[in-house]
Amino acid sequence: MYVDLTGYKIYVGSKKDLVLKLQKYLIDQECFDKLNIVSGNPEVLLNGIENKELNGFFKREDSLIIPDGVGVIVLLKIFKKYVTEKIAGIEIMEEVLKILNNSFSSAYFLGATSENLKLAIKNIKKAYPQIKIEGFHDGYFNEEELTKIIEDIKKSKPKVLFIAMGSPKQDIFISKYMDELDCKIFMGVGGSFDLYSGKVKRAPKFMINLGLEWLYRVLNEPFRIKRLVSIPKFIFKSIDYHFKDRCK
Ligand code: UDP
């Protein structure tokens, strides 16, 4: 179940149905050959429009964009498009980890600082001992290390590649290597490894429920305020696209 927003096909079904779909896909090998799960918040979607390297990538058939971000939900409602619920990327990552654990499958973790990544891996191993961790590398590497990372992933063929380098870096990485790497799921997960490390906390539940997770993040990490500019920019692009589309 999908709707169009600025030319993007946004998944608007329930989180439960999506998880079932991913489970079938990962375990029974149904539906797709490869899948890129995109946490569709205004910043990421705007990058997909404005970034030359990404232009068009999220519109590929093998990209599944989830409505992650209150801005996207509000826009869909303004345009009277159906949407079941906001689906946070971190929650889908958690569900994918559960599926991998239950099916004794494998994953590779790329991104974050070395310190946070190691802590995250330790916590993930503890919570999901049956996942085969094929490898991990922090998100600060040079060309030589990149070649080694790509070789590692090619050799170990993890089912899922989680990339936590922020947008657009993680998305550019996926757009460059998705065809070349033999993974079933590619997922850009932003600051999720920092959350798994335990060093960063997610917003309290009442703020998440009120759609104020972005405010919590800005209050805790004020440098994020600059990034909020992508919200009005994306709203403008969406309104422009919507009315042009209706006039066609
Ligand atoms: N990061 C990285 N390499 C880089 C730049 C950033 O691995 O070159 C990591 C950074 O350490 C952090 C994550 O990417 O763990 C960025 O997360 P952010 O919170 O900005 O992403 P969001 O959740 O907002 O999409």
mmCIF file of C-alpha atoms and ligand atoms in Angstrom:
data_model
loop_
_atom_site.group_PDB
_atom_site.id
_atom_site.type_symbol
_atom_site.label_atom_id
_atom_site.label_comp_id
_atom_site.label_asym_id
_atom_site.label_seq_id
_atom_site.Cartn_x
_atom_site.Cartn_y
_atom_site.Cartn_z
ATOM 1 C CA MET A 1 0.000 0.000 0.000
ATOM 2 C CA TYR A 2 1.709 3.134 -1.265
ATOM 3 C CA VAL A 3 0.937 6.789 -2.020
ATOM 4 C CA ASP A 4 2.773 9.382 -4.078
ATOM 5 C CA LEU A 5 4.575 12.285 -2.393
ATOM 6 C CA THR A 6 6.795 14.478 -4.614
ATOM 7 C CA GLY A 7 7.165 11.517 -6.947
ATOM 8 C CA TYR A 8 8.215 9.169 -4.140
ATOM 9 C CA LYS A 9 6.244 6.021 -3.483
ATOM 10 C CA ILE A 10 5.671 6.096 0.283
ATOM 11 C CA TYR A 11 4.621 2.958 2.155
ATOM 12 C CA VAL A 12 1.451 3.833 4.077
ATOM 13 C CA GLY A 13 0.367 0.455 5.468
ATOM 14 C CA SER A 14 0.793 -0.557 9.082
ATOM 15 C CA LYS A 15 4.080 -1.326 10.794
ATOM 16 C CA LYS A 16 2.733 -4.794 11.606
ATOM 17 C CA ASP A 17 2.072 -5.604 7.930
ATOM 18 C CA LEU A 18 5.467 -4.273 6.935
ATOM 19 C CA VAL A 19 7.194 -6.478 9.500
ATOM 20 C CA LEU A 20 5.284 -9.527 8.225
ATOM 21 C CA LYS A 21 6.320 -8.640 4.699
ATOM 22 C CA LEU A 22 9.975 -8.288 5.716
ATOM 23 C CA GLN A 23 9.792 -11.566 7.598
ATOM 24 C CA LYS A 24 8.442 -13.387 4.532
ATOM 25 C CA TYR A 25 11.008 -11.694 2.387
ATOM 26 C CA LEU A 26 13.988 -12.466 4.616
ATOM 27 C CA ILE A 27 13.013 -15.972 5.590
ATOM 28 C CA ASP A 28 11.044 -17.289 2.623
ATOM 29 C CA GLN A 29 12.962 -15.230 0.042
ATOM 30 C CA GLU A 30 9.680 -13.902 -1.371
ATOM 31 C CA CYS A 31 8.986 -10.747 -3.392
ATOM 32 C CA PHE A 32 12.180 -8.819 -3.927
ATOM 33 C CA ASP A 33 15.685 -9.635 -4.939
ATOM 34 C CA LYS A 34 17.129 -6.720 -2.948
ATOM 35 C CA LEU A 35 15.520 -4.034 -0.886
ATOM 36 C CA ASN A 36 16.693 -0.627 0.286
ATOM 37 C CA ILE A 37 14.678 0.511 3.309
ATOM 38 C CA VAL A 38 14.639 4.302 3.453
ATOM 39 C CA SER A 39 13.606 6.152 6.596
ATOM 40 C CA GLY A 40 11.623 8.808 4.774
ATOM 41 C CA ASN A 41 11.831 11.969 6.811
ATOM 42 C CA PRO A 42 11.881 15.423 5.140
ATOM 43 C CA GLU A 43 15.686 15.697 5.367
ATOM 44 C CA VAL A 44 16.336 12.343 3.701
ATOM 45 C CA LEU A 45 13.676 12.859 1.021
ATOM 46 C CA LEU A 46 14.956 16.349 0.269
ATOM 47 C CA ASN A 47 18.462 14.922 -0.113
ATOM 48 C CA GLY A 48 17.012 12.478 -2.616
ATOM 49 C CA ILE A 49 15.728 15.390 -4.686
ATOM 50 C CA GLU A 50 18.608 17.834 -4.294
ATOM 51 C CA ASN A 51 21.655 15.604 -4.135
ATOM 52 C CA LYS A 52 23.036 14.884 -7.581
ATOM 53 C CA GLU A 53 24.386 11.487 -6.564
ATOM 54 C CA LEU A 54 21.055 10.424 -5.135
ATOM 55 C CA ASN A 55 18.696 11.926 -7.642
ATOM 56 C CA GLY A 56 16.206 9.292 -8.623
ATOM 57 C CA PHE A 57 17.733 6.562 -6.455
ATOM 58 C CA PHE A 58 14.881 6.489 -3.929
ATOM 59 C CA LYS A 59 12.431 6.227 -6.825
ATOM 60 C CA ARG A 60 13.798 2.857 -7.878
ATOM 61 C CA GLU A 61 11.512 -0.144 -7.516
ATOM 62 C CA ASP A 62 13.852 -1.694 -4.953
ATOM 63 C CA SER A 63 13.578 1.236 -2.528
ATOM 64 C CA LEU A 64 10.949 1.011 0.163
ATOM 65 C CA ILE A 65 10.308 4.377 1.796
ATOM 66 C CA ILE A 66 8.691 4.368 5.203
ATOM 67 C CA PRO A 67 6.953 7.474 6.571
ATOM 68 C CA ASP A 68 9.452 8.332 9.299
ATOM 69 C CA GLY A 69 8.945 11.884 10.439
ATOM 70 C CA VAL A 70 5.999 13.892 11.575
ATOM 71 C CA GLY A 71 6.562 16.317 8.659
ATOM 72 C CA VAL A 72 5.843 13.572 6.131
ATOM 73 C CA ILE A 73 2.726 12.412 8.006
ATOM 74 C CA VAL A 74 1.351 15.975 8.205
ATOM 75 C CA LEU A 75 1.960 16.510 4.480
ATOM 76 C CA LEU A 76 0.169 13.287 3.572
ATOM 77 C CA LYS A 77 -2.777 14.349 5.725
ATOM 78 C CA ILE A 78 -2.873 17.846 4.168
ATOM 79 C CA PHE A 79 -2.975 16.265 0.711
ATOM 80 C CA LYS A 80 -5.733 13.953 1.971
ATOM 81 C CA LYS A 81 -3.654 10.865 1.278
ATOM 82 C CA TYR A 82 -4.149 7.759 3.331
ATOM 83 C CA VAL A 83 -1.479 6.897 5.901
ATOM 84 C CA THR A 84 -1.845 4.378 8.717
ATOM 85 C CA GLU A 85 0.910 5.530 11.054
ATOM 86 C CA LYS A 86 4.366 7.007 11.409
ATOM 87 C CA ILE A 87 6.986 4.254 11.243
ATOM 88 C CA ALA A 88 10.348 5.057 12.796
ATOM 89 C CA GLY A 89 13.440 3.606 11.125
ATOM 90 C CA ILE A 90 14.871 2.562 14.503
ATOM 91 C CA GLU A 91 11.750 0.459 15.163
ATOM 92 C CA ILE A 92 12.079 -1.300 11.810
ATOM 93 C CA MET A 93 15.770 -1.902 12.516
ATOM 94 C CA GLU A 94 14.736 -3.507 15.813
ATOM 95 C CA GLU A 95 12.193 -5.734 14.029
ATOM 96 C CA VAL A 96 14.733 -6.743 11.380
ATOM 97 C CA LEU A 97 17.184 -7.664 14.163
ATOM 98 C CA LYS A 98 14.468 -9.852 15.739
ATOM 99 C CA ILE A 99 13.821 -11.602 12.409
ATOM 100 C CA LEU A 100 17.559 -12.178 11.888
ATOM 101 C CA ASN A 101 17.875 -13.532 15.402
ATOM 102 C CA ASN A 102 14.930 -15.917 15.024
ATOM 103 C CA SER A 103 16.243 -17.209 11.719
ATOM 104 C CA PHE A 104 19.945 -17.415 12.742
ATOM 105 C CA SER A 105 20.758 -15.001 9.896
ATOM 106 C CA SER A 106 23.582 -12.581 9.365
ATOM 107 C CA ALA A 107 24.250 -8.850 9.355
ATOM 108 C CA TYR A 108 27.069 -6.358 8.828
ATOM 109 C CA PHE A 109 27.199 -3.043 10.682
ATOM 110 C CA LEU A 110 28.852 -0.011 9.111
ATOM 111 C CA GLY A 111 28.937 3.432 10.691
ATOM 112 C CA ALA A 112 29.227 5.597 13.823
ATOM 113 C CA THR A 113 32.415 6.219 15.778
ATOM 114 C CA SER A 114 34.549 3.220 16.630
ATOM 115 C CA GLU A 115 33.702 3.583 20.332
ATOM 116 C CA ASN A 116 29.922 3.772 19.842
ATOM 117 C CA LEU A 117 29.952 1.021 17.241
ATOM 118 C CA LYS A 118 31.773 -1.399 19.562
ATOM 119 C CA LEU A 119 29.335 -0.656 22.396
ATOM 120 C CA ALA A 120 26.390 -1.077 20.010
ATOM 121 C CA ILE A 121 27.708 -4.427 18.749
ATOM 122 C CA LYS A 122 28.185 -5.613 22.329
ATOM 123 C CA ASN A 123 24.578 -4.705 23.208
ATOM 124 C CA ILE A 124 23.171 -6.166 19.988
ATOM 125 C CA LYS A 125 25.083 -9.426 20.578
ATOM 126 C CA LYS A 126 23.658 -9.595 24.086
ATOM 127 C CA ALA A 127 20.067 -8.946 23.006
ATOM 128 C CA TYR A 128 20.219 -11.038 19.815
ATOM 129 C CA PRO A 129 22.764 -13.800 20.392
ATOM 130 C CA GLN A 130 21.666 -15.829 17.376
ATOM 131 C CA ILE A 131 22.512 -13.176 14.810
ATOM 132 C CA LYS A 132 25.670 -14.003 12.928
ATOM 133 C CA ILE A 133 27.636 -10.752 12.880
ATOM 134 C CA GLU A 134 29.677 -11.010 9.696
ATOM 135 C CA GLY A 135 31.589 -7.840 10.385
ATOM 136 C CA PHE A 136 31.521 -4.227 11.413
ATOM 137 C CA HIS A 137 33.441 -1.048 10.698
ATOM 138 C CA ASP A 138 33.128 2.503 11.951
ATOM 139 C CA GLY A 139 31.858 5.162 9.588
ATOM 140 C CA TYR A 140 35.089 7.141 9.303
ATOM 141 C CA PHE A 141 37.253 5.430 6.696
ATOM 142 C CA ASN A 142 39.650 6.309 3.885
ATOM 143 C CA GLU A 143 39.665 4.934 0.323
ATOM 144 C CA GLU A 144 41.955 2.045 1.235
ATOM 145 C CA GLU A 145 39.755 1.002 4.151
ATOM 146 C CA LEU A 146 36.679 1.376 1.953
ATOM 147 C CA THR A 147 38.092 -1.143 -0.522
ATOM 148 C CA LYS A 148 38.649 -3.575 2.351
ATOM 149 C CA ILE A 149 35.123 -2.992 3.727
ATOM 150 C CA ILE A 150 33.588 -3.714 0.303
ATOM 151 C CA GLU A 151 35.727 -6.872 -0.049
ATOM 152 C CA ASP A 152 34.669 -8.011 3.441
ATOM 153 C CA ILE A 153 30.981 -7.543 2.668
ATOM 154 C CA LYS A 154 31.335 -9.271 -0.705
ATOM 155 C CA LYS A 155 33.023 -12.259 0.880
ATOM 156 C CA SER A 156 30.723 -12.653 3.883
ATOM 157 C CA LYS A 157 27.427 -11.915 2.060
ATOM 158 C CA PRO A 158 25.436 -10.736 5.093
ATOM 159 C CA LYS A 159 21.657 -10.885 4.696
ATOM 160 C CA VAL A 160 21.332 -7.336 5.989
ATOM 161 C CA LEU A 161 23.666 -4.366 5.778
ATOM 162 C CA PHE A 162 22.932 -1.629 8.332
ATOM 163 C CA ILE A 163 24.632 1.668 7.541
ATOM 164 C CA ALA A 164 24.696 4.410 10.159
ATOM 165 C CA MET A 165 26.520 7.347 8.615
ATOM 166 C CA GLY A 166 23.706 9.926 8.463
ATOM 167 C CA SER A 167 22.022 11.179 5.313
ATOM 168 C CA PRO A 168 23.100 11.714 2.557
ATOM 169 C CA LYS A 169 26.361 9.779 3.246
ATOM 170 C CA GLN A 170 24.704 6.457 4.033
ATOM 171 C CA ASP A 171 22.302 6.780 1.100
ATOM 172 C CA ILE A 172 25.090 7.639 -1.339
ATOM 173 C CA PHE A 173 26.965 4.575 -0.100
ATOM 174 C CA ILE A 174 23.923 2.373 -0.714
ATOM 175 C CA SER A 175 23.264 3.900 -4.146
ATOM 176 C CA LYS A 176 26.878 3.168 -5.138
ATOM 177 C CA TYR A 177 27.175 -0.377 -3.830
ATOM 178 C CA MET A 178 23.680 -1.884 -3.737
ATOM 179 C CA ASP A 179 23.962 -3.515 -7.170
ATOM 180 C CA GLU A 180 27.430 -4.846 -6.425
ATOM 181 C CA LEU A 181 26.833 -6.297 -2.952
ATOM 182 C CA ASP A 182 24.980 -9.523 -2.385
ATOM 183 C CA CYS A 183 22.786 -8.489 0.585
ATOM 184 C CA LYS A 184 19.009 -8.841 0.759
ATOM 185 C CA ILE A 185 18.314 -5.705 2.757
ATOM 186 C CA PHE A 186 20.198 -2.404 2.828
ATOM 187 C CA MET A 187 19.125 0.012 5.478
ATOM 188 C CA GLY A 188 20.423 3.505 6.279
ATOM 189 C CA VAL A 189 19.861 3.860 10.007
ATOM 190 C CA GLY A 190 21.288 7.317 10.862
ATOM 191 C CA GLY A 191 22.059 7.650 14.553
ATOM 192 C CA SER A 192 20.721 4.187 15.491
ATOM 193 C CA PHE A 193 24.110 2.696 16.448
ATOM 194 C CA ASP A 194 24.531 5.622 18.866
ATOM 195 C CA LEU A 195 21.194 4.626 20.423
ATOM 196 C CA TYR A 196 22.212 0.948 20.613
ATOM 197 C CA SER A 197 25.508 1.998 22.207
ATOM 198 C CA GLY A 198 23.487 3.339 25.141
ATOM 199 C CA LYS A 199 25.297 6.673 24.930
ATOM 200 C CA VAL A 200 22.355 8.453 23.338
ATOM 201 C CA LYS A 201 18.772 8.068 24.515
ATOM 202 C CA ARG A 202 15.635 8.083 22.408
ATOM 203 C CA ALA A 203 13.002 10.697 23.289
ATOM 204 C CA PRO A 204 10.556 9.756 26.058
ATOM 205 C CA LYS A 205 7.449 7.927 24.842
ATOM 206 C CA PHE A 206 5.074 10.848 25.402
ATOM 207 C CA MET A 207 7.219 13.049 23.116
ATOM 208 C CA ILE A 208 7.348 10.328 20.456
ATOM 209 C CA ASN A 209 3.552 9.989 20.681
ATOM 210 C CA LEU A 210 3.098 13.747 20.351
ATOM 211 C CA GLY A 211 5.331 13.799 17.249
ATOM 212 C CA LEU A 212 7.986 15.794 19.117
ATOM 213 C CA GLU A 213 10.956 13.445 18.839
ATOM 214 C CA TRP A 214 12.716 16.017 16.599
ATOM 215 C CA LEU A 215 12.388 18.642 19.388
ATOM 216 C CA TYR A 216 13.955 16.288 21.927
ATOM 217 C CA ARG A 217 16.889 15.687 19.569
ATOM 218 C CA VAL A 218 17.385 19.411 18.922
ATOM 219 C CA LEU A 219 17.280 20.210 22.643
ATOM 220 C CA ASN A 220 19.884 17.535 23.377
ATOM 221 C CA GLU A 221 22.064 18.190 20.323
ATOM 222 C CA PRO A 222 21.575 21.877 19.400
ATOM 223 C CA PHE A 223 23.728 21.514 16.248
ATOM 224 C CA ARG A 224 20.682 19.772 14.741
ATOM 225 C CA ILE A 225 18.785 23.058 14.568
ATOM 226 C CA LYS A 226 20.468 23.862 11.231
ATOM 227 C CA ARG A 227 19.082 20.678 9.787
ATOM 228 C CA LEU A 228 15.487 21.682 10.527
ATOM 229 C CA VAL A 229 15.615 23.962 7.504
ATOM 230 C CA SER A 230 15.020 20.886 5.360
ATOM 231 C CA ILE A 231 11.456 20.666 6.742
ATOM 232 C CA PRO A 232 10.070 23.933 5.234
ATOM 233 C CA LYS A 233 12.087 23.268 2.074
ATOM 234 C CA PHE A 234 10.555 19.824 1.648
ATOM 235 C CA ILE A 235 7.063 21.158 2.470
ATOM 236 C CA PHE A 236 7.472 23.766 -0.275
ATOM 237 C CA LYS A 237 8.641 21.152 -2.795
ATOM 238 C CA SER A 238 5.734 18.879 -1.887
ATOM 239 C CA ILE A 239 3.103 21.593 -2.235
ATOM 240 C CA ASP A 240 4.586 22.660 -5.563
ATOM 241 C CA TYR A 241 4.627 19.059 -6.829
ATOM 242 C CA HIS A 242 1.113 18.351 -5.545
ATOM 243 C CA PHE A 243 -0.514 21.284 -7.319
ATOM 244 C CA LYS A 244 1.456 20.812 -10.542
ATOM 245 C CA ASP A 245 0.495 17.149 -10.470
ATOM 246 C CA ARG A 246 -3.190 18.015 -10.005
ATOM 247 C CA CYS A 247 -3.088 20.515 -12.875
ATOM 248 C CA LYS A 248 -1.749 17.932 -15.317
HETATM 249 N N1 UDP B 1 28.728 9.233 10.890
HETATM 250 C C1 UDP B 1 29.614 8.344 10.321
HETATM 251 N N2 UDP B 1 30.482 8.814 9.378
HETATM 252 C C2 UDP B 1 30.459 10.093 8.931
HETATM 253 C C3 UDP B 1 29.524 10.984 9.505
HETATM 254 C C4 UDP B 1 28.659 10.519 10.484
HETATM 255 O O1 UDP B 1 29.636 7.177 10.664
HETATM 256 O O2 UDP B 1 31.269 10.437 8.084
HETATM 257 C C5 UDP B 1 27.825 8.720 11.934
HETATM 258 C C6 UDP B 1 27.823 9.484 13.229
HETATM 259 O O3 UDP B 1 28.899 9.046 14.051
HETATM 260 C C7 UDP B 1 26.454 9.146 13.789
HETATM 261 C C8 UDP B 1 25.619 8.973 12.516
HETATM 262 O O4 UDP B 1 26.518 8.837 11.446
HETATM 263 O O5 UDP B 1 26.502 7.922 14.472
HETATM 264 C C9 UDP B 1 24.787 10.176 12.169
HETATM 265 O O6 UDP B 1 23.664 10.100 12.814
HETATM 266 P P1 UDP B 1 22.591 11.264 12.797
HETATM 267 O O7 UDP B 1 22.085 11.289 14.183
HETATM 268 O O8 UDP B 1 23.100 12.511 12.214
HETATM 269 O O9 UDP B 1 21.525 10.666 11.806
HETATM 270 P P2 UDP B 1 19.958 10.805 11.871
HETATM 271 O O10 UDP B 1 19.493 9.781 12.847
HETATM 272 O O11 UDP B 1 19.675 12.220 12.271
HETATM 273 O O12 UDP B 1 19.573 10.497 10.452
#
